[in-house]
Tab-separated table of C-alpha atoms and ligand atoms in Angstrom:
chain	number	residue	atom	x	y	z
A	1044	UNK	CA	-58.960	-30.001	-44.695
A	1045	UNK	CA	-60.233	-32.726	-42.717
A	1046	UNK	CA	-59.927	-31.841	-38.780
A	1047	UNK	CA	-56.568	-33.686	-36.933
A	1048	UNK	CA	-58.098	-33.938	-33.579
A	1049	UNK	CA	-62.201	-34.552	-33.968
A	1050	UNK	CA	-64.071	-32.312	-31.590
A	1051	UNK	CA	-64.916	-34.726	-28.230
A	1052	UNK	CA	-68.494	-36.238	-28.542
A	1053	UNK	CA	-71.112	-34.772	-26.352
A	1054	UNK	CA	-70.806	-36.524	-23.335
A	1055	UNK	CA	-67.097	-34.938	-22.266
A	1056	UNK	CA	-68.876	-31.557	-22.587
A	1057	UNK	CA	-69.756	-30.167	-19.805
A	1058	UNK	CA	-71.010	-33.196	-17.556
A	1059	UNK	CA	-67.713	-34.107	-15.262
A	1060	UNK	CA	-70.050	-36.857	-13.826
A	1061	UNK	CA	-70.820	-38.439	-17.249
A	1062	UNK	CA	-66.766	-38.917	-17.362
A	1063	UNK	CA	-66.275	-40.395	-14.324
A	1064	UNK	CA	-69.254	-42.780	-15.002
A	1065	UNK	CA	-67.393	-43.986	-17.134
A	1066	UNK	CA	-64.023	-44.580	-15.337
A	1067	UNK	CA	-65.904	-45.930	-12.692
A	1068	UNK	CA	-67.096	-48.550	-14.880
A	1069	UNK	CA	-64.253	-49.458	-16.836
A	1070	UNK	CA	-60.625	-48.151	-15.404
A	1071	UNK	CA	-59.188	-49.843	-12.800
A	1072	UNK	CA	-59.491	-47.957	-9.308
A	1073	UNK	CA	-55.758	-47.492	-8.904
A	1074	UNK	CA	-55.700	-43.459	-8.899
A	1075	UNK	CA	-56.835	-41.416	-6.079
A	1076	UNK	CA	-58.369	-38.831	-8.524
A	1077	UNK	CA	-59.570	-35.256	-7.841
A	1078	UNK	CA	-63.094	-34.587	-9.210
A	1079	UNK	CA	-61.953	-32.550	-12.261
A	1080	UNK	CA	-62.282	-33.455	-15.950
A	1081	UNK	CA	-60.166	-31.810	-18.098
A	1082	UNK	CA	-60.762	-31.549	-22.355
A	1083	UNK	CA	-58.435	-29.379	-23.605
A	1084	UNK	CA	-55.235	-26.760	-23.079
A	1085	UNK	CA	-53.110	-24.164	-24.079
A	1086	UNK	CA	-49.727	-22.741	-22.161
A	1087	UNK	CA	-50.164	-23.133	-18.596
A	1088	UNK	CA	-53.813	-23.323	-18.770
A	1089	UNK	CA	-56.188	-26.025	-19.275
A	1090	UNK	CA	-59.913	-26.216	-19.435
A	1091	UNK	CA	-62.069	-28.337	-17.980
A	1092	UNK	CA	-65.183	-30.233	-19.854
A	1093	UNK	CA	-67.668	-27.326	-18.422
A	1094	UNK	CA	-65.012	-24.888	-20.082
A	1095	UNK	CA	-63.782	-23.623	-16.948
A	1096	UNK	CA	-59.729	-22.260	-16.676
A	1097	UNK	CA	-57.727	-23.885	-14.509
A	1098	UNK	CA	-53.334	-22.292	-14.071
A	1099	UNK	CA	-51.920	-25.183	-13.750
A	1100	UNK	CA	-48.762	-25.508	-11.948
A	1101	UNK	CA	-48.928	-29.080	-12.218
A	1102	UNK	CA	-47.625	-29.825	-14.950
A	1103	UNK	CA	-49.135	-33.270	-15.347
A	1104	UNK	CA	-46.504	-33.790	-12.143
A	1105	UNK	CA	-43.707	-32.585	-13.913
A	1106	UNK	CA	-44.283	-33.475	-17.371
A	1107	UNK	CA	-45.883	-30.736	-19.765
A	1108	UNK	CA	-42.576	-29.048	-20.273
A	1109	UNK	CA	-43.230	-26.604	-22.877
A	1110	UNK	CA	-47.023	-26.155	-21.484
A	1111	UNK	CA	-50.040	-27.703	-23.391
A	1112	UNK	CA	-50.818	-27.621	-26.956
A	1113	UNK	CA	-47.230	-26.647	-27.888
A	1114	UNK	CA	-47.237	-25.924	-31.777
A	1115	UNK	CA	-43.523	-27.244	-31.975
A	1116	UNK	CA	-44.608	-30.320	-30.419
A	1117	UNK	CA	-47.779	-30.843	-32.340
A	1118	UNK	CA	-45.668	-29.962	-35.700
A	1119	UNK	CA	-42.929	-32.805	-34.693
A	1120	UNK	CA	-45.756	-35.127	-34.088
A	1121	UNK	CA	-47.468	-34.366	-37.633
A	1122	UNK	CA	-43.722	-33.978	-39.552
A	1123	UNK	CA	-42.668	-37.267	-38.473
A	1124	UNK	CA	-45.876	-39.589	-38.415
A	1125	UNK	CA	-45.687	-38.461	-41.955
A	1126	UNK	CA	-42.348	-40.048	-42.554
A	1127	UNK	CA	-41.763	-42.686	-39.181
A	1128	UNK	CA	-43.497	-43.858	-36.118
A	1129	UNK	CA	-41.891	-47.144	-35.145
A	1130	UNK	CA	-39.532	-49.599	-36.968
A	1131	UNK	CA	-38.294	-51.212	-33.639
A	1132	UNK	CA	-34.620	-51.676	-31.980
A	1133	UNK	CA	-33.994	-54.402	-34.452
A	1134	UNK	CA	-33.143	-51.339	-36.549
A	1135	UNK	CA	-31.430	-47.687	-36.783
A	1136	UNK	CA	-32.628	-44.525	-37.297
A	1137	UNK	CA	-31.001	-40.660	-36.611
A	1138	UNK	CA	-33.609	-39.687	-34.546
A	1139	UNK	CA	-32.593	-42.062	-31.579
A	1140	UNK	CA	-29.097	-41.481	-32.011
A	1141	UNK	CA	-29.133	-37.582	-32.194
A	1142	UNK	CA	-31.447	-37.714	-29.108
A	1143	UNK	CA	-28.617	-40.015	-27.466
A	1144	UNK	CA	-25.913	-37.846	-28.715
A	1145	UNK	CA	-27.766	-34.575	-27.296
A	1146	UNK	CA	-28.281	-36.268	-23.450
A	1147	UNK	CA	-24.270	-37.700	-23.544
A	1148	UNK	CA	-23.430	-33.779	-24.407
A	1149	UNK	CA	-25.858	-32.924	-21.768
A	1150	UNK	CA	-24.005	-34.803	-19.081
A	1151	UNK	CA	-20.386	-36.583	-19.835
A	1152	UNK	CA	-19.161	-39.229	-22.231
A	1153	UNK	CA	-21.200	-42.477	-21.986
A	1154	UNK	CA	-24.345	-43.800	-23.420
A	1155	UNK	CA	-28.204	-43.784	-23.104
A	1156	UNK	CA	-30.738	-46.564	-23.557
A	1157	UNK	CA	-34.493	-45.424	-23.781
A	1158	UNK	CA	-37.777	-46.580	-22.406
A	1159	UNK	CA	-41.236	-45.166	-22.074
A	1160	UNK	CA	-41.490	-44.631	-18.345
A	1161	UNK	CA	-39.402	-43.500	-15.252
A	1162	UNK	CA	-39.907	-47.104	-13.999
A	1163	UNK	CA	-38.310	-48.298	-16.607
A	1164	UNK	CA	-35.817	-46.134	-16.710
A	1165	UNK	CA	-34.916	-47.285	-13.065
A	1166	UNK	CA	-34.975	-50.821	-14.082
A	1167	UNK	CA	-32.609	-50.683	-16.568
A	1168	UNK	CA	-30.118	-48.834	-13.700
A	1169	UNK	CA	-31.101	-51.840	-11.664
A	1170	UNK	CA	-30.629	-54.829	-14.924
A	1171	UNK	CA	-26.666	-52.478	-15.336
A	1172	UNK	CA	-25.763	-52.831	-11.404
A	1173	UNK	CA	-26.612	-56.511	-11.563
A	1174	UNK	CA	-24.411	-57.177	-14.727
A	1175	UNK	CA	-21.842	-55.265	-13.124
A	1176	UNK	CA	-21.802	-57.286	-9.774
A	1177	UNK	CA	-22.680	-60.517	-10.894
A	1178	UNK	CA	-19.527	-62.349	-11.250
A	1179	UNK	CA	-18.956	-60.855	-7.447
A	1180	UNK	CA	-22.253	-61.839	-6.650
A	1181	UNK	CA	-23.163	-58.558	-5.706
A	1182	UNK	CA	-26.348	-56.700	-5.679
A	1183	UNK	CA	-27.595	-55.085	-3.433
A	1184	UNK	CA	-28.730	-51.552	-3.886
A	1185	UNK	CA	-28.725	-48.721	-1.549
A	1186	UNK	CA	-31.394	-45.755	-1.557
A	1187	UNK	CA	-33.076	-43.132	0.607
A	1188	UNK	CA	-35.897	-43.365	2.656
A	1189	UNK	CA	-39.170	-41.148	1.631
A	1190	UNK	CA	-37.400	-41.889	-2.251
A	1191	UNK	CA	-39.468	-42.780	-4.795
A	1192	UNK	CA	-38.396	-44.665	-8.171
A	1193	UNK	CA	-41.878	-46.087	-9.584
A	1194	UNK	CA	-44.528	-48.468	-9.306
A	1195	UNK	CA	-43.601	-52.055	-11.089
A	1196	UNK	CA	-42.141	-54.386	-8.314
A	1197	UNK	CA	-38.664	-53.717	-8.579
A	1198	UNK	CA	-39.688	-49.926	-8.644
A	1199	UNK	CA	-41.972	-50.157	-5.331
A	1200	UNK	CA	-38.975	-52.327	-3.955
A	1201	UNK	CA	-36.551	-49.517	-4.388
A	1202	UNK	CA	-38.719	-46.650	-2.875
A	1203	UNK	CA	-38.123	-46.086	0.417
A	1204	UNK	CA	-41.766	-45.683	1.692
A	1205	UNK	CA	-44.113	-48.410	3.047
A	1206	UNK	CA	-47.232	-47.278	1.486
A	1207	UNK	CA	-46.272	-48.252	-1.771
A	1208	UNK	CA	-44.931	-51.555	-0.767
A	1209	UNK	CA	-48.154	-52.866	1.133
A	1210	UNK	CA	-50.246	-55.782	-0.148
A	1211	UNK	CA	-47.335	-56.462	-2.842
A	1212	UNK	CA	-45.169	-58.373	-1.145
A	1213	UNK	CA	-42.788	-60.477	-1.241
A	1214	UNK	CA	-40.799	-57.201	-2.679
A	1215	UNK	CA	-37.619	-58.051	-5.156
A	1216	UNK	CA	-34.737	-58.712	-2.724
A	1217	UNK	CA	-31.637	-56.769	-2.809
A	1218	UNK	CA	-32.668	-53.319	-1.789
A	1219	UNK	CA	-31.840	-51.364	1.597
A	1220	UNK	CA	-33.146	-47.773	2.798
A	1221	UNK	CA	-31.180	-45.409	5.022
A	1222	UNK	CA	-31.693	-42.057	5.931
A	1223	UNK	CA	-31.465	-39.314	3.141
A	1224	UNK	CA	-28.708	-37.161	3.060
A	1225	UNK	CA	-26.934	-39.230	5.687
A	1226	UNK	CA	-23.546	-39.863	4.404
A	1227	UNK	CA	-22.451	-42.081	7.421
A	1228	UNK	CA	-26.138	-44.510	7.087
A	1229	UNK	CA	-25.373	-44.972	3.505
A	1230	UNK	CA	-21.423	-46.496	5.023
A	1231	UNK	CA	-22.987	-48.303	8.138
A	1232	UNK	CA	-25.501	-50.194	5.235
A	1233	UNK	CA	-22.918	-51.380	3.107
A	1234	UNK	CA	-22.131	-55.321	3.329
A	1235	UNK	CA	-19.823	-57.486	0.711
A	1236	UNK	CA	-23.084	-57.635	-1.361
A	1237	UNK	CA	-23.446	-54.061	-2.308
A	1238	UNK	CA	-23.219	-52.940	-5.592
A	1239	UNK	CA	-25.154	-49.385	-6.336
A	1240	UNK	CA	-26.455	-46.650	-4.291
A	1241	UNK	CA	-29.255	-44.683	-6.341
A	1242	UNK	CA	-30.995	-41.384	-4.515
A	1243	UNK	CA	-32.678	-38.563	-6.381
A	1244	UNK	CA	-31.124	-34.802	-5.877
A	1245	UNK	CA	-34.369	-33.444	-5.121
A	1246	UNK	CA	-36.865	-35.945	-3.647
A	1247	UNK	CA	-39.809	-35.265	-5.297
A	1248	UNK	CA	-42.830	-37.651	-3.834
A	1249	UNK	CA	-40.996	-37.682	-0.457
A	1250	UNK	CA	-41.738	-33.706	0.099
A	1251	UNK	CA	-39.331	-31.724	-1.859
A	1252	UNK	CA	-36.186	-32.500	0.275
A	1253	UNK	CA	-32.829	-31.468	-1.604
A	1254	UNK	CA	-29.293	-33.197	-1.310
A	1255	UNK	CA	-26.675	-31.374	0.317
A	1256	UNK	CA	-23.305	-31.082	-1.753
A	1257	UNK	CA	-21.451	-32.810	0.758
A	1258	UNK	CA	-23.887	-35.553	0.936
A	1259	UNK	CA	-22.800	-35.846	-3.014
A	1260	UNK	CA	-19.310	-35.454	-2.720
A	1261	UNK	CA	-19.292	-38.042	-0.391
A	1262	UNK	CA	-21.508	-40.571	-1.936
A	1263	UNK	CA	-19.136	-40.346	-4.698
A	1264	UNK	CA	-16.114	-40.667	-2.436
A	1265	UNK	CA	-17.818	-43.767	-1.089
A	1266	UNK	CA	-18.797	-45.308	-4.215
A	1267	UNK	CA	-15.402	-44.506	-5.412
A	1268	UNK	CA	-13.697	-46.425	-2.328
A	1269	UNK	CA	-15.918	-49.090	-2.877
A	1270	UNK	CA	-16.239	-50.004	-6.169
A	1271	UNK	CA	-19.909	-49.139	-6.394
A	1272	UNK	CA	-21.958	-47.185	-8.890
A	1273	UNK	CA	-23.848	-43.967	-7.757
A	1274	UNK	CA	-27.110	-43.611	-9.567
A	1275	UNK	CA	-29.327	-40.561	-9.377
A	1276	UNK	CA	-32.696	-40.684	-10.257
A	1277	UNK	CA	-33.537	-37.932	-12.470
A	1278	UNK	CA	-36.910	-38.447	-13.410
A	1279	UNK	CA	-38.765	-35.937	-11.847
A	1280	UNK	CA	-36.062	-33.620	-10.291
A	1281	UNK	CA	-34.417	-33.696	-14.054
A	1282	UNK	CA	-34.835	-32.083	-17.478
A	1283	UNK	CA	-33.796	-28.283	-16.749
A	1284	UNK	CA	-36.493	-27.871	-14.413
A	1285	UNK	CA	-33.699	-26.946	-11.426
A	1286	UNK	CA	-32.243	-24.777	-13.902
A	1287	UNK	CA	-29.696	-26.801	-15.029
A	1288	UNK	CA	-30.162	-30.196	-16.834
A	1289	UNK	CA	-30.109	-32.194	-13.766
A	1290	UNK	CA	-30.020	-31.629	-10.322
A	1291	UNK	CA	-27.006	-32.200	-9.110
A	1292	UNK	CA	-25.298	-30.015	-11.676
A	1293	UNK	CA	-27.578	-27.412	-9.952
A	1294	UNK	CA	-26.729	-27.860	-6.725
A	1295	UNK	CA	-23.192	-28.611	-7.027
A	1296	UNK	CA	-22.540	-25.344	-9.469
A	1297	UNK	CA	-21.399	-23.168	-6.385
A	1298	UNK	CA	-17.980	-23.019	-4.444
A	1299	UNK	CA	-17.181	-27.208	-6.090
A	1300	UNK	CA	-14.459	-28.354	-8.098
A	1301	UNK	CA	-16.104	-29.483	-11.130
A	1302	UNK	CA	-15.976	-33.004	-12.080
A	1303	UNK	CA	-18.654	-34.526	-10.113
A	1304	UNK	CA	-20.432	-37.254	-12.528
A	1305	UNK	CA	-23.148	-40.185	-10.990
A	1306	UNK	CA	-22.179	-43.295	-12.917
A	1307	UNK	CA	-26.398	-43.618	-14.060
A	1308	UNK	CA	-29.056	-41.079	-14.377
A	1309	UNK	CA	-32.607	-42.251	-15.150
A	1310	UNK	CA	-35.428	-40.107	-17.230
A	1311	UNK	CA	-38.755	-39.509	-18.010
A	1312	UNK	CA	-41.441	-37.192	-17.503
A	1313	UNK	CA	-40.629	-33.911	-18.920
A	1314	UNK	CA	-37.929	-35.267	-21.810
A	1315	UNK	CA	-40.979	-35.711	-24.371
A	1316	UNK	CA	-42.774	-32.858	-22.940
A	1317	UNK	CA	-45.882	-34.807	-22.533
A	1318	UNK	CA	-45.706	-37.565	-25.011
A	1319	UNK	CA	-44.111	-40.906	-23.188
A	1320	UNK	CA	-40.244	-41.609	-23.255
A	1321	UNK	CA	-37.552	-42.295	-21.068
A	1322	UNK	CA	-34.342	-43.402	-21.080
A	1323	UNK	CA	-30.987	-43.811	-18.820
A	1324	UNK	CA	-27.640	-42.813	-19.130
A	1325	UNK	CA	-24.481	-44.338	-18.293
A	1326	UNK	CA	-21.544	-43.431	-17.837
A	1327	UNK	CA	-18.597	-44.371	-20.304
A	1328	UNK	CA	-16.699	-46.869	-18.137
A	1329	UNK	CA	-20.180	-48.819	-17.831
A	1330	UNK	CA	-21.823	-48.218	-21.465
A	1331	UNK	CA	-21.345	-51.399	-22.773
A	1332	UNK	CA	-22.620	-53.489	-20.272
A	1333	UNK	CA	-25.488	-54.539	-21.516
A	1334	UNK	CA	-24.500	-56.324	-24.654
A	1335	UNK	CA	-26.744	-57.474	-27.652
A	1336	UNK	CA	-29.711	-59.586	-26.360
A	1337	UNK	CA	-29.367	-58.543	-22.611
A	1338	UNK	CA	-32.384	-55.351	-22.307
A	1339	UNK	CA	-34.827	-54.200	-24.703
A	1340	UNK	CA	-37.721	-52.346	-25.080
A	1341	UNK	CA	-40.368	-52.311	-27.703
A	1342	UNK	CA	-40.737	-49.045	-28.003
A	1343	UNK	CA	-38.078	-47.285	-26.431
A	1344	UNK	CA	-36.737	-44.693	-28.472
A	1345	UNK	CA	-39.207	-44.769	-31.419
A	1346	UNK	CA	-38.578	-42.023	-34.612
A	1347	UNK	CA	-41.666	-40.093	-33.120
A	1348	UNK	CA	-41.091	-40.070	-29.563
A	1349	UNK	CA	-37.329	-39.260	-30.022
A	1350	UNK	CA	-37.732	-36.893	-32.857
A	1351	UNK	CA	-40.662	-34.796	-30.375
A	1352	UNK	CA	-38.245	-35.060	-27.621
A	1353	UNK	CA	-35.312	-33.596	-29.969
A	1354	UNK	CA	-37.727	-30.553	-30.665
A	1355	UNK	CA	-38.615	-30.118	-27.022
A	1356	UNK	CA	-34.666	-29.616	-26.099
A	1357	UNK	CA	-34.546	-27.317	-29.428
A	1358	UNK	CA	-37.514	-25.146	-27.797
A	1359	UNK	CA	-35.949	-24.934	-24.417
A	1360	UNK	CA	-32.314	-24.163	-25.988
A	1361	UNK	CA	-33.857	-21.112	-28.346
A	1362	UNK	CA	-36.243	-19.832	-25.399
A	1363	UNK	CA	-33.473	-20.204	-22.812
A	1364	UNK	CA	-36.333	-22.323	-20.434
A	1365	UNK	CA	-33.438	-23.208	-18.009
A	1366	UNK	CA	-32.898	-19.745	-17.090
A	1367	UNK	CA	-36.851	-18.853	-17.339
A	1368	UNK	CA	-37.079	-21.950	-14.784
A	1369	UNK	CA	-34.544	-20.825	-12.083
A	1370	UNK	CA	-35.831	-17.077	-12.479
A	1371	UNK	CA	-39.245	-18.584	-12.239
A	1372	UNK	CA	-38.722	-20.489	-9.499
A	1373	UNK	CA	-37.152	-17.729	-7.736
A	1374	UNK	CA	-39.501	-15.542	-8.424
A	1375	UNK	CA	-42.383	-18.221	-6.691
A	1376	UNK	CA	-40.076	-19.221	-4.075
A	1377	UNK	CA	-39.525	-15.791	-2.846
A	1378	UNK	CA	-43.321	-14.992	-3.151
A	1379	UNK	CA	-44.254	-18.343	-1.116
A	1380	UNK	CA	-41.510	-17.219	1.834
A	1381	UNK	CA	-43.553	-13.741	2.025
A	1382	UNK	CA	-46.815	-15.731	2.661
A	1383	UNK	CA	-45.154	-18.335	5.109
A	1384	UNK	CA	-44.344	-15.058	6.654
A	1385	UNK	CA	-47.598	-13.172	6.820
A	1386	UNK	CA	-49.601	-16.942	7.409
A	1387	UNK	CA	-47.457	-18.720	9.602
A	1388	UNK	CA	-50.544	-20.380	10.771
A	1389	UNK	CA	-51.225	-21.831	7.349
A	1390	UNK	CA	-47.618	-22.233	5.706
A	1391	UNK	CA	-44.427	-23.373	7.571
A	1392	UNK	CA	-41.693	-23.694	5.450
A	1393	UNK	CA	-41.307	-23.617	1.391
A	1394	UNK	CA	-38.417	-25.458	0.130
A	1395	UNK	CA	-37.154	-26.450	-3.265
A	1396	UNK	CA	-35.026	-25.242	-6.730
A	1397	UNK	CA	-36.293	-23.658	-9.748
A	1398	UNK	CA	-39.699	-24.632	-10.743
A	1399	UNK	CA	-39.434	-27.908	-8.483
A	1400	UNK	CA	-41.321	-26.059	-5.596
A	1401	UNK	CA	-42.997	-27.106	-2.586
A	1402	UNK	CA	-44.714	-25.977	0.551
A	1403	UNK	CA	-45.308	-27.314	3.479
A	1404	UNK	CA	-48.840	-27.132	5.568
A	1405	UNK	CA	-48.670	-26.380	9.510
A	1406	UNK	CA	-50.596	-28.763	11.013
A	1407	UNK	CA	-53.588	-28.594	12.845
A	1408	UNK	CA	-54.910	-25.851	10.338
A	1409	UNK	CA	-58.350	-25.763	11.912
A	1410	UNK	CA	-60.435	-25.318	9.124
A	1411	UNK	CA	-59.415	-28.845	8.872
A	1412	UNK	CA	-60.056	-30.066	11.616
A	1413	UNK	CA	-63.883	-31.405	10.665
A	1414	UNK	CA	-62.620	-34.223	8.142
A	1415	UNK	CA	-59.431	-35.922	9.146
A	1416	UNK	CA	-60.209	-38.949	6.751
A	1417	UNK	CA	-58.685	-36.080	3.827
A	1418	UNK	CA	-54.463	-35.135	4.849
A	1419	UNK	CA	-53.921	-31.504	4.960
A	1420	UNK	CA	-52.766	-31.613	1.483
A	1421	UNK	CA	-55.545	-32.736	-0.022
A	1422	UNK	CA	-57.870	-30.033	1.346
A	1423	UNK	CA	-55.835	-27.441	1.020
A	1424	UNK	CA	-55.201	-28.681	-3.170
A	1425	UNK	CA	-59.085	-28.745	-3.381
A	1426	UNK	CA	-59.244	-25.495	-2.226
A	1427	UNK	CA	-56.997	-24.265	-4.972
A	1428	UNK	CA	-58.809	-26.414	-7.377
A	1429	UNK	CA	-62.146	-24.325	-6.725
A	1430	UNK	CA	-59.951	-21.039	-6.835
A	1431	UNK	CA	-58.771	-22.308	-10.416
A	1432	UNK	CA	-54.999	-23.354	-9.688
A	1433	UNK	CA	-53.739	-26.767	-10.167
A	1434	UNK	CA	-50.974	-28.363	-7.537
A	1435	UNK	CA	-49.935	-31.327	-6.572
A	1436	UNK	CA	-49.701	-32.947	-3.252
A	1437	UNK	CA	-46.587	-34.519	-1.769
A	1438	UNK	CA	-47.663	-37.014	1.474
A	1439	UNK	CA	-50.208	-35.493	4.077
A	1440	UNK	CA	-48.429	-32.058	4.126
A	1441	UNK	CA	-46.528	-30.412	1.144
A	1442	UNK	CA	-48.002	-28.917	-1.991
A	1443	UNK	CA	-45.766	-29.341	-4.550
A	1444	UNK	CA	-45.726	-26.920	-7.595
A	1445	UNK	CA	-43.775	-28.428	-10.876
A	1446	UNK	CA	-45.289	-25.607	-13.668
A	1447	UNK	CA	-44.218	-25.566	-17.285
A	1448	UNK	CA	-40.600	-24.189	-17.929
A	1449	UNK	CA	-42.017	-21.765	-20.047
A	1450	UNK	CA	-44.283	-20.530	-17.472
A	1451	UNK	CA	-44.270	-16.671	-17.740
A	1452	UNK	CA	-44.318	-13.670	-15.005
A	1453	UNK	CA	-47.380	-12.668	-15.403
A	1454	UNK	CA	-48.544	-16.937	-14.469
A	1455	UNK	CA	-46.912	-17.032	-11.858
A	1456	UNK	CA	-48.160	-13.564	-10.075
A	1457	UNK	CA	-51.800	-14.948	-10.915
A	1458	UNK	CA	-50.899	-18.583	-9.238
A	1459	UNK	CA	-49.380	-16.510	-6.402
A	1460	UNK	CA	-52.666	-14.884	-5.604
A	1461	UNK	CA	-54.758	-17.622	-5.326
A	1462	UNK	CA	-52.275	-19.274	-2.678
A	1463	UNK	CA	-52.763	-16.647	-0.954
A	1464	UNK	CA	-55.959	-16.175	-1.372
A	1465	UNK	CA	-56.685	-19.506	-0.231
A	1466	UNK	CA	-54.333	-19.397	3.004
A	1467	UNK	CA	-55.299	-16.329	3.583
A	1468	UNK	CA	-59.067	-17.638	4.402
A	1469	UNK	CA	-57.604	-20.398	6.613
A	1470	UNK	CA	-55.722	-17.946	8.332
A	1471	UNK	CA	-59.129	-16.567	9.622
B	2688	PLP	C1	-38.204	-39.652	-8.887
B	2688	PLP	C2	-39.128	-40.543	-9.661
B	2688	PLP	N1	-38.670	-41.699	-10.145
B	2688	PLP	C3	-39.454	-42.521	-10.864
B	2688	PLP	C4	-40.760	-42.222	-11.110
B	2688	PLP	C5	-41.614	-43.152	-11.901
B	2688	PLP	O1	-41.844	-42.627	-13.165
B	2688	PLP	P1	-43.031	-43.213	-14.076
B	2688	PLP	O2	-44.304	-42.873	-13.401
B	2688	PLP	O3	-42.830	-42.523	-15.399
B	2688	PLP	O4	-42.809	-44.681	-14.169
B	2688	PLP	C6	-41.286	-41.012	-10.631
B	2688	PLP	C7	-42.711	-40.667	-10.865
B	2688	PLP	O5	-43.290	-39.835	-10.223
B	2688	PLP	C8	-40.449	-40.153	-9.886
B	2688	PLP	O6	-40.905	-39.002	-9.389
């Protein structure tokens, strides 16, 4: 049988300079990127183009769901490229209705519209709270500051941090930031044009920071009082990875009436598992208004990407990945309090739920002190990088670890180590 994926040609073996060569050349500069060069995986491990292992507990930030090289996920790709890869929205098919069905069961009655991208996912939140206020003219849009909700203009408008905003302006009007998890901010913002607040439950990019349940409860009180709609953004903080579904259902499980439900959640990142598709949902009340002819995408909600997304949700329903997540996570968390413990110097505080994890640096970690053009973050990733564990970094401070929801016991002792081994020589 002739081979699905061709082996790479020579020059993404083993010559990480060769690749970025290349990039250099040809891809716009936009990415800080980390000197590594990756050609293959498999689980929670992927290999770079000299062949060397890497654990990561990135997870392509929050993506890879099921891990790399998933056999469900490359038999859904093969299954239905043999049958349908795109007809566009002009059109039905099951597989974007059964993936809609499965996210309404997921949450509460209403509907879902899908995208390819978190940012997109946010601007369709944005194109429903603009129908909904427009006849009011109202349209403004609360959210947090240190949020983050994408990169296209409307996206970088929303995010409550200046360094994404800079050089890009003038920003789309009609957005205001206030002070996360600051119930009485979000009331003194308010004017007659507001129509939407939209925070995330976990803040992801802005350093692992989690909503408290009265901050929720109120912000629906609030919303409630004033006719607004609450949007979460679930696009990192989402898909099981808290150990529920989304966040919120997470946090708000304990010692709360049930009942709470935002009015919009947007997705991404892990709901394909690695191949690109995202989507909102809205609540009932609010389904239907975007009529015929008001939003599209071209390919939002293809066959393929909904019928690979359809067997992700199968895999994490028979493996029970929502529980392996908050176990996990628990199992991390409790391991990264023992080393804030024994390397105060090093680690100050570890926050987070499930497999959403972060820690944060102590600053003025002197081994650091020699280059201060590189944040804390940054040196302390590369370190890990050289001791063969993949993170992320979350501003100058926090490492943030988002690992497959499959990630087993036996991964996450191994990542474990080589924290510690790493703060353990910064300690000195
Ligand atoms: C909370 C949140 N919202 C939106 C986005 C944007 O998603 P995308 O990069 O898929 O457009 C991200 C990406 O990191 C995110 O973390």
């Amino acid at each position: 049988m002739k081979e699905l994926i061709p082996s790479p040609p020579a020059i993404v073996r083993n010559d990480v300079a060769a690749v970025q060569a290349l990039f250099q050349k040809n891809v716009v500069p936009s990415y800080g990127r980390f000197d590594l060069a990756f050609s293959h995986g498999s689980g929670s491990y992927l290999y770079d183009v000299a062949g060397r292992r890497y654990l990561d507990f990135g997870g392509g930030i929050a993506v890879t769901a099921l891990g790399h090289a998933h056999p469900a996920i490359t038999e859904a790709l093969i299954e239905q490229s043999k049958k349908l890869v795109h007809i566009s929205n002009l059109y039905y098919h099951e597989p974007q209705g059964r993936l809609a069905e499965a996210i309404v069961n997921l949450i509460a009655p209403g509907k879902v519209f899908f995208g390819n991208s978190g940012a997109e996912a946010n601007e369709g939140l944005f194109k429903v709270a603009r129908k909904f206020g427009h006849d009011e003219g109202r349209f403004e849009i609360i959210t947090a500051l240190n949020s983050f909700h994408g990169r296209t203009l409307a996206g970088i408008s929303a995010t409550g941090q200046e360094k994404v905003k800079k050089g890009f302006e003038p920003l789309m009007p009609g957005f205001r930031h206030v002070p996360y998890n600051d119930l009485e901010a979000v009331r003194q913002a308010l004017s007659p044009a507001t129509v939407a607040v939209l925070i995330e439950g976990v803040q992801g990019e802005g350093g692992l920071t989690i909503a408290k349940t009265e901050y929720l409860l109120g912000l629906r009180q609030l919303c409630d009082e004033h006719r607004l709609l609450l949007f979460m953004d679930g696009v990192q903080d989402g898909y099981f990875r808290t150990g529920r579904f989304q966040s919120f259902q997470r946090i708000l499980e304990s010692g709360v009436p049930a009942g709470f439900v935002p009015d919009g959640i947007s997705m991404a990142k892990s709901l394909g598992g690695g191949f690109p598709i995202g989507a909102f949902w809205i609540r009932g009340p609010y389904a239907d208004l975007l009529g015929p002819g008001t939003h599209a995408s071209t390919f939002g909600g293809t066959p393929l990407g909904c019928a690979v997304a359809l067997k992700v949700l199968e895999v994490v329903r028979a493996e029970n990945l929502a529980d392996n997540a908050r176990q996990m996570g628990e199992f991390l968390k409790t391991g990264l309090e023992q080393l804030a413990k024994k390397y105060p110097q090093v680690i100050r505080d570890v926050r987070g739920l499930g497999l959403m994890l972060g820690f944060e640096l102590t600053p003025g970690i002197r081994s650091f002190a020699d280059d201060p053009t590189k944040t804390q973050a940054v040196r302390f990733v590369n370190l890990l990088h050289a001791a063969g564990l993949l993170t992320i970094p979350a501003g100058a401070q926090v490492i943030r670890l988002l690992p497959a929801l499959n990630l087993r016991q036996t991964e996450a002792e191994s990542g474990l180590k080589i924290i510690e081994s790493v703060a353990a020589k910064l300690a000195h």
